PDB file of C-alpha atoms in Angstrom:
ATOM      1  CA  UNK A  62     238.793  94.932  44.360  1.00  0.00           C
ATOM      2  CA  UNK A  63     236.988  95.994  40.784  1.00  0.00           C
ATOM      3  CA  UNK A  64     239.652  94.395  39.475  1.00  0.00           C
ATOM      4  CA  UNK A  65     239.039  90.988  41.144  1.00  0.00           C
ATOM      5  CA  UNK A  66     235.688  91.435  40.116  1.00  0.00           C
ATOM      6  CA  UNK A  67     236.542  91.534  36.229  1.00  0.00           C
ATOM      7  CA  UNK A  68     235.540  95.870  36.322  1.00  0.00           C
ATOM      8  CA  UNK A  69     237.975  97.566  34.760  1.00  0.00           C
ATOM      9  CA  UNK A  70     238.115 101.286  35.164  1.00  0.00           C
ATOM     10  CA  UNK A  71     236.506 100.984  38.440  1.00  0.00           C
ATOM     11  CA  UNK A  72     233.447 102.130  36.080  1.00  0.00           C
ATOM     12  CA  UNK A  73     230.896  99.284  38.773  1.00  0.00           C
ATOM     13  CA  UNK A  74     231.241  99.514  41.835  1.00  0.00           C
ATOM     14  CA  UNK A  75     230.676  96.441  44.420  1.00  0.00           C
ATOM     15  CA  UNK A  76     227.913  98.152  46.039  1.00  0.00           C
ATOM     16  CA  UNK A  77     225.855  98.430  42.555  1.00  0.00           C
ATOM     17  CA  UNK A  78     226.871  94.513  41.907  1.00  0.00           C
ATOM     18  CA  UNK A  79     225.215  93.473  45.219  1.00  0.00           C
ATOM     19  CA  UNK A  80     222.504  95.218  44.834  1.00  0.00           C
ATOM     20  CA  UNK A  81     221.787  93.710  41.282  1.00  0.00           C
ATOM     21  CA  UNK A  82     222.138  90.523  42.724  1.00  0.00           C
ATOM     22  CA  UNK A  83     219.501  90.875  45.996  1.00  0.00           C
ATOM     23  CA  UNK A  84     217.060  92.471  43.715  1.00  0.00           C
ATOM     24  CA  UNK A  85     217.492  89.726  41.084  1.00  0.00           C
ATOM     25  CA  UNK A  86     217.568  86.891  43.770  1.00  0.00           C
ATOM     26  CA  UNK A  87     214.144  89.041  45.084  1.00  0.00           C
ATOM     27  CA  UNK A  88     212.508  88.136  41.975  1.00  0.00           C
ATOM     28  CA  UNK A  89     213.792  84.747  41.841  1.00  0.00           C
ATOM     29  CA  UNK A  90     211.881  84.299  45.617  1.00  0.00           C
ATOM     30  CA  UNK A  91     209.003  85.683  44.075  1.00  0.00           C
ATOM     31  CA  UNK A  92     208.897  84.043  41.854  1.00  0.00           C
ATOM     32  CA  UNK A  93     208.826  80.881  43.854  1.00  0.00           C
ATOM     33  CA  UNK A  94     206.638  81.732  45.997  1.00  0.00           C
ATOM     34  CA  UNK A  95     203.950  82.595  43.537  1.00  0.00           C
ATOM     35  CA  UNK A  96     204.719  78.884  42.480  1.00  0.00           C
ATOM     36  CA  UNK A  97     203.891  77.701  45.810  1.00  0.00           C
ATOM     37  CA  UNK A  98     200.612  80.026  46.039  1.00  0.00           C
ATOM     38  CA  UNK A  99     199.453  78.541  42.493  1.00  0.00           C
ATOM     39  CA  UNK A 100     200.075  74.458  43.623  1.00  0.00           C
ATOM     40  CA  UNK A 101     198.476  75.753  47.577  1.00  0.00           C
ATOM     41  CA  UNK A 102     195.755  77.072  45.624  1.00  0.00           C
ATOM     42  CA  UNK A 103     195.128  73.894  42.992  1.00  0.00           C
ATOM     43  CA  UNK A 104     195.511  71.556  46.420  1.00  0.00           C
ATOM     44  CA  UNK A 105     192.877  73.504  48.036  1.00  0.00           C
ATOM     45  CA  UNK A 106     190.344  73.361  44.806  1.00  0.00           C
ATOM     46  CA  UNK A 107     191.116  69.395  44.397  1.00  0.00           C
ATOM     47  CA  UNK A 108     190.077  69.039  47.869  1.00  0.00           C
ATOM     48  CA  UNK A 109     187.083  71.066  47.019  1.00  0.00           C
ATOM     49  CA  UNK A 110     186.088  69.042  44.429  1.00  0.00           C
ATOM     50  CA  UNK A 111     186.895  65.792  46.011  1.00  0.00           C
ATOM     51  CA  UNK A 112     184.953  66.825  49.095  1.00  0.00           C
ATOM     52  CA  UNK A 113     181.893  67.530  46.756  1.00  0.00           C
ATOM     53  CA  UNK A 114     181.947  64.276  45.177  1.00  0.00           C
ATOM     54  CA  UNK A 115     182.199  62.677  48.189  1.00  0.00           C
ATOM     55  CA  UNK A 116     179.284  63.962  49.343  1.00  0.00           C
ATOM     56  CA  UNK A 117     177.183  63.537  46.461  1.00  0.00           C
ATOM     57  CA  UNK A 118     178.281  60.086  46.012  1.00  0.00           C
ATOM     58  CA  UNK A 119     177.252  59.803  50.026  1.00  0.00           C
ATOM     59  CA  UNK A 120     173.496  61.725  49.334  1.00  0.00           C
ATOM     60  CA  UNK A 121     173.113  59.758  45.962  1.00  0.00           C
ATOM     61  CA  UNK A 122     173.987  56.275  48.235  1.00  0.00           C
ATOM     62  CA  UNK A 123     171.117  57.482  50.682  1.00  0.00           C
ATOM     63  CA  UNK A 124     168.715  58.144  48.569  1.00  0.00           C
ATOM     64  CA  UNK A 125     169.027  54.640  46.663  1.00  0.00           C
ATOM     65  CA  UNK A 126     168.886  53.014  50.056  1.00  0.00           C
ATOM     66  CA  UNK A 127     165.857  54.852  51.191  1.00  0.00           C
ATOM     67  CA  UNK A 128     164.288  54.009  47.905  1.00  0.00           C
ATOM     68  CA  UNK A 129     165.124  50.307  48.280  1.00  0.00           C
ATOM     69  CA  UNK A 130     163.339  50.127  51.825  1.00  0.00           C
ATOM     70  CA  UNK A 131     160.555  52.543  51.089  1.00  0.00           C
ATOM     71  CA  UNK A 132     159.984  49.837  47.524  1.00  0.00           C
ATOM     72  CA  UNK A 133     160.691  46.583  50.095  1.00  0.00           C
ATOM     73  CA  UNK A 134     157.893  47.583  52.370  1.00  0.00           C
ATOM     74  CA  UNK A 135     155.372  48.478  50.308  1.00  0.00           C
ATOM     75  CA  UNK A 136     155.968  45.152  47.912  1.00  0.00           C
ATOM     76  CA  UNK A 137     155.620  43.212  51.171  1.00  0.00           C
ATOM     77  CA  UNK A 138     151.913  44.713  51.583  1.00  0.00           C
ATOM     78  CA  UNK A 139     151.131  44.000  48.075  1.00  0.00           C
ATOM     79  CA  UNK A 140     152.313  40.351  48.595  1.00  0.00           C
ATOM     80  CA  UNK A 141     150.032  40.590  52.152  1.00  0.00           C
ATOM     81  CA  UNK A 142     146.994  41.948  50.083  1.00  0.00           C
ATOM     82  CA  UNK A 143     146.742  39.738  47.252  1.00  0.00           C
ATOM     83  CA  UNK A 144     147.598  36.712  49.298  1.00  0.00           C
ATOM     84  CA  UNK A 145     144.314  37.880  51.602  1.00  0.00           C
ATOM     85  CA  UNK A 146     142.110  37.994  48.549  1.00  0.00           C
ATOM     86  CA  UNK A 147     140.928  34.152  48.469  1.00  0.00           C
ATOM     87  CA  UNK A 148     142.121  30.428  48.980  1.00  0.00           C
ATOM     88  CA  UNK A 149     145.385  29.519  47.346  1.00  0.00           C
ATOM     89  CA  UNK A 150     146.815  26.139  46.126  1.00  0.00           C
ATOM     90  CA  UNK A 151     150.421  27.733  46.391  1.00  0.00           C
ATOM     91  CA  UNK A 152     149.602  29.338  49.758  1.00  0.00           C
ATOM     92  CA  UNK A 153     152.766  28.121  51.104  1.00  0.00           C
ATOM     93  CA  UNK A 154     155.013  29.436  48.993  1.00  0.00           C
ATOM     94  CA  UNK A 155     153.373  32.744  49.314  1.00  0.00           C
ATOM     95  CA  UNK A 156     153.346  32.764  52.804  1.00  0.00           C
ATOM     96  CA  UNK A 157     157.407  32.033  52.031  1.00  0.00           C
ATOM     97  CA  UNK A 158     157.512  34.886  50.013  1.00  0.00           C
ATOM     98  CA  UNK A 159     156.101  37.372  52.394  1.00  0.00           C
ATOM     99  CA  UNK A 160     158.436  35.877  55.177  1.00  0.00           C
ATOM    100  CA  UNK A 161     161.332  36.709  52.451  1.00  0.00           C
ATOM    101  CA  UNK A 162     159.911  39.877  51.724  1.00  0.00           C
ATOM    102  CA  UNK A 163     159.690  40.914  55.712  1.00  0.00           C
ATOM    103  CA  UNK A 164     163.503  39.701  55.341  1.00  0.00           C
ATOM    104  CA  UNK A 165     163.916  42.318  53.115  1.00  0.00           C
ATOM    105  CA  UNK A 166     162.871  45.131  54.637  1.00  0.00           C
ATOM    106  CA  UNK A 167     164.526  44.610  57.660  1.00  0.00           C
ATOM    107  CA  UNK A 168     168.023  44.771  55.485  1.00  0.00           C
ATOM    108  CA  UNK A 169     167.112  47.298  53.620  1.00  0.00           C
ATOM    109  CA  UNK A 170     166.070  49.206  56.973  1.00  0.00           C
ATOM    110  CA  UNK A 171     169.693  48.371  58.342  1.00  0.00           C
ATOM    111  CA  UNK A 172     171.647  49.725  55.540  1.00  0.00           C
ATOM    112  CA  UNK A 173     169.709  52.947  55.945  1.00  0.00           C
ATOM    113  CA  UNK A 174     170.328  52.842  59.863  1.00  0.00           C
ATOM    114  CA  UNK A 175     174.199  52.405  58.930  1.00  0.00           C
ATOM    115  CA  UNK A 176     174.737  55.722  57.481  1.00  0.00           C
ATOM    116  CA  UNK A 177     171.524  57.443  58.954  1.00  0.00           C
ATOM    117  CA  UNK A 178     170.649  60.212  61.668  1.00  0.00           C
ATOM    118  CA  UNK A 179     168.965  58.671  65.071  1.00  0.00           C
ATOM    119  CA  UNK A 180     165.930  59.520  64.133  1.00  0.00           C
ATOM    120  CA  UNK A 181     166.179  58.719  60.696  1.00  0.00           C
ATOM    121  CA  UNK A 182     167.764  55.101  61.758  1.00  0.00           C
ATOM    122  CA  UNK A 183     165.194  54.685  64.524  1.00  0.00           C
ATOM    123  CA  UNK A 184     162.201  54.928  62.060  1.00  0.00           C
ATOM    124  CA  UNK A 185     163.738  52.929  59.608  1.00  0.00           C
ATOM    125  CA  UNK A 186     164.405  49.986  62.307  1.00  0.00           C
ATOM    126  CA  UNK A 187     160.608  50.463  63.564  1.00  0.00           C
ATOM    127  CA  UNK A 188     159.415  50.317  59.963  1.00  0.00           C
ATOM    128  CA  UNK A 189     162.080  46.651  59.873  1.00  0.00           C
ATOM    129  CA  UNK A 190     160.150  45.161  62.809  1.00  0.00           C
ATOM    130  CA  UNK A 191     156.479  46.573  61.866  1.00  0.00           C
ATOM    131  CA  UNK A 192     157.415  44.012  58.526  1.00  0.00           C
ATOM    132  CA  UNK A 193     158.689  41.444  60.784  1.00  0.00           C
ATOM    133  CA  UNK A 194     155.517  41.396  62.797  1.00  0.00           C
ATOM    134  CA  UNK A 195     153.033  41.579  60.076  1.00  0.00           C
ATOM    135  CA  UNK A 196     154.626  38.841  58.286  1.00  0.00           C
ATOM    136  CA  UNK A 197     154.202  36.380  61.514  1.00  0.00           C
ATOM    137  CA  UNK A 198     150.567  37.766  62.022  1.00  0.00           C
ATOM    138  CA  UNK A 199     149.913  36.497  58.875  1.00  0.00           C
ATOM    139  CA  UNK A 200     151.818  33.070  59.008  1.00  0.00           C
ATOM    140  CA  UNK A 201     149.871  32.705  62.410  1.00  0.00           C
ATOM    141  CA  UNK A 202     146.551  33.407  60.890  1.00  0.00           C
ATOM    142  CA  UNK A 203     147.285  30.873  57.284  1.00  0.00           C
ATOM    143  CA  UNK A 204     144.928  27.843  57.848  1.00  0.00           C
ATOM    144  CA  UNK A 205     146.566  25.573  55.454  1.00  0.00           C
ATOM    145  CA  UNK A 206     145.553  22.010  53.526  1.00  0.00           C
ATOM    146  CA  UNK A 207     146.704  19.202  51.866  1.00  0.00           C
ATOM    147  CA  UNK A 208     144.565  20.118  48.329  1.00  0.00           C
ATOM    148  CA  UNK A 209     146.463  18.739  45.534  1.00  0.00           C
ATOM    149  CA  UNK A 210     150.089  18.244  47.558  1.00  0.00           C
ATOM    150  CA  UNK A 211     152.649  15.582  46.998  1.00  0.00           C
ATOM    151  CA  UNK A 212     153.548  13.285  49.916  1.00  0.00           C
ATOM    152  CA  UNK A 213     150.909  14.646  51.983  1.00  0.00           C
ATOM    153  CA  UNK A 214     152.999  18.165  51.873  1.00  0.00           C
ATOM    154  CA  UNK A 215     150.110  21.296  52.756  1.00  0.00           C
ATOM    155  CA  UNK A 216     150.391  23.705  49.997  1.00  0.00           C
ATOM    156  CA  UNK A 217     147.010  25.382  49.449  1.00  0.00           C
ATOM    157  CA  UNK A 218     145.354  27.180  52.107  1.00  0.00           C
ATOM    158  CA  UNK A 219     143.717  30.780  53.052  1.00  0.00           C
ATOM    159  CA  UNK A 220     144.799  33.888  55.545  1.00  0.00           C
ATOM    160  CA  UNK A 221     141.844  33.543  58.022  1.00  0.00           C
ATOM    161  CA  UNK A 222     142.130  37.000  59.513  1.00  0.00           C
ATOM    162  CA  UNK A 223     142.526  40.733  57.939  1.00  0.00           C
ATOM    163  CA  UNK A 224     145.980  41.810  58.227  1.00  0.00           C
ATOM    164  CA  UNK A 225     146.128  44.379  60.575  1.00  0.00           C
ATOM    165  CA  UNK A 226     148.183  47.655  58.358  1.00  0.00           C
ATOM    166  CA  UNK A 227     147.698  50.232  60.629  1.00  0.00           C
ATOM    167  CA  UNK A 228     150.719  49.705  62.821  1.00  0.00           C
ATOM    168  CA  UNK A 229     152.919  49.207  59.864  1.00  0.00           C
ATOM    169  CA  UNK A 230     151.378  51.751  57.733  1.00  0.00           C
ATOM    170  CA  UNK A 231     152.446  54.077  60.248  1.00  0.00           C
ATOM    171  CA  UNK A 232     155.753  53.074  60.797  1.00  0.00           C
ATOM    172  CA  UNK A 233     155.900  53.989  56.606  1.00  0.00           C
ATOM    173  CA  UNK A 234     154.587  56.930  57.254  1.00  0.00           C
ATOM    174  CA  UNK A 235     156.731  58.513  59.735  1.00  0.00           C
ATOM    175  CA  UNK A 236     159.489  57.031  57.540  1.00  0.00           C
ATOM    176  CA  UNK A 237     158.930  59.001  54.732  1.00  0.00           C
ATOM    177  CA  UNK A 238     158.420  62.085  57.169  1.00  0.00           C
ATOM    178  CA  UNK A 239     161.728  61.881  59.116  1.00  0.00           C
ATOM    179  CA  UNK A 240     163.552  60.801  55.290  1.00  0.00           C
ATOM    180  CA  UNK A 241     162.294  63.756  53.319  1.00  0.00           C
ATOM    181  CA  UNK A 242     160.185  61.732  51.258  1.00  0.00           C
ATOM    182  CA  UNK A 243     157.212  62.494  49.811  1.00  0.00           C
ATOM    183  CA  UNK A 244     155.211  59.472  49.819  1.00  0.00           C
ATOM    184  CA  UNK A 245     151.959  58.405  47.353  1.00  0.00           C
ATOM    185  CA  UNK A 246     148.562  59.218  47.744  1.00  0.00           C
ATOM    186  CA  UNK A 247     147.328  56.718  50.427  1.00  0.00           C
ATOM    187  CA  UNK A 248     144.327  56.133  48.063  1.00  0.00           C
ATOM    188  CA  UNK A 249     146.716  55.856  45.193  1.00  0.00           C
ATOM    189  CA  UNK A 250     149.281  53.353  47.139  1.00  0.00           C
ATOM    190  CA  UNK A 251     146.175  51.029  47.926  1.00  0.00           C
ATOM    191  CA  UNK A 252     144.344  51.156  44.541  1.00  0.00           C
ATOM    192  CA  UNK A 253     144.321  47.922  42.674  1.00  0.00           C
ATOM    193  CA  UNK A 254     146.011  49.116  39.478  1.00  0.00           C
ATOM    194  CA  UNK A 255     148.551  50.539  41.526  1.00  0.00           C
ATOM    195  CA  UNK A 256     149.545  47.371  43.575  1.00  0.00           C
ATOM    196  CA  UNK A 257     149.259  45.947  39.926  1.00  0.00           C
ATOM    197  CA  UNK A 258     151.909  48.140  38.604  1.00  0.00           C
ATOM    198  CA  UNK A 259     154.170  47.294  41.346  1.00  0.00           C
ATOM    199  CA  UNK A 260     153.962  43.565  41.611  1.00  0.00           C
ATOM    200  CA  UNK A 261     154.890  43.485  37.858  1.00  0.00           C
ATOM    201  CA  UNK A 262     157.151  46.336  38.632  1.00  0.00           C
ATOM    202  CA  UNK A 263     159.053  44.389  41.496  1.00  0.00           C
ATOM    203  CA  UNK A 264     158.984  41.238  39.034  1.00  0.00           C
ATOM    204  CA  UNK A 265     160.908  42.514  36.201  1.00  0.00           C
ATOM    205  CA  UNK A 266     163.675  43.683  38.062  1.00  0.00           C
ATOM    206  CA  UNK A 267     164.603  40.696  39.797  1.00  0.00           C
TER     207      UNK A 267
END
């Protein structure tokens, strides 16, 4: 037999052969495995990382949408407010504008619904119709004229009645409650310069 093996003299024996080999096929399965541990382990930390990014990419997306509804609304009361102040020869187009504005917010209030708590979604549609029904109290309440029109078309005219905020200030309100938002000072969000800074905010990044 330890000749078959290429042993001459008998000097190995089969026993010590075999167990060279199962030790040195041991290591060989060790070492394997540790390979396998190493790629389980870099799967696991990918996924880790790509669950991470996910949801900061997801938080990131819902605080931009909850910024582009909270900035929808409150341009929509500026537009309101200024458009109470007096007659207007372009009353109709901004009585269009605040009808596009109250557009606005209602889109802006269902992409945050989309991806949203109940609650969260519920205030944000409330907030959506609040806009919708201020915009028609107005339109309802715009005595318009002919002034200065072409082909008899009524462009000036003057919002009769006070818009009525306190239903859709509100609706804000809770909004930035149930959203985790700290909102402005309400003196702050009503003061002149304020509503200033955010028409001409709102303008330039159109």
């Amino acid at each position: 037999m330890n000749d078959l093996l290429g042993v001459k003299g008998g000097s190995v024996s089969v026993s010590a052969i075999l167990s060279t080999a199962i030790s040195t096929g041991g290591v060989v399965l060790a070492g394997l495995g540790g390979v396998a541990l190493t790629h389980r382990g870099t799967l696991r930390r990918e996924a880790e990382q790509a669950e991470r990014a996910r949801r900061e990419l997801q938080e990131q997306t819902r605080k931009n949408d909850h910024g582009e509804l909270v900035g929808a609304a409150t341009r929509l009361r500026v537009l309101i407010e200024v458009a109470y102040q007096r007659h207007w020869p372009d009353m109709d187009g901004r009585i269009l504008a605040i009808q596009d504005q109250a557009i606005a917010v209602g889109v802006a209030a269902s992409k945050v619904a989309l991806g949203a708590s109940a609650a969260e979604g519920d205030r944000a549609r409330a907030l959506g119709l609040a806009a919708s029904q201020l915009a028609a109290y107005v339109a309802r309440h715009t005595e318009m004229g002919r002034g200065n029109a072409e082909n008899g078309v009524m462009s000036s005219g003057q919002i009769t009645r006070a818009p009525g905020f306190t239903e859709f200030d509100a609706r804000l309100d809770e909004f930035y409650a149930v959203a985790g938002m700290v909102p402005p000072d309400i003196g702050v969000r009503r003061a002149p310069r304020y509503r200033l800074w955010l028409t001409r905010r709102s303008a330039s990044s159109r």
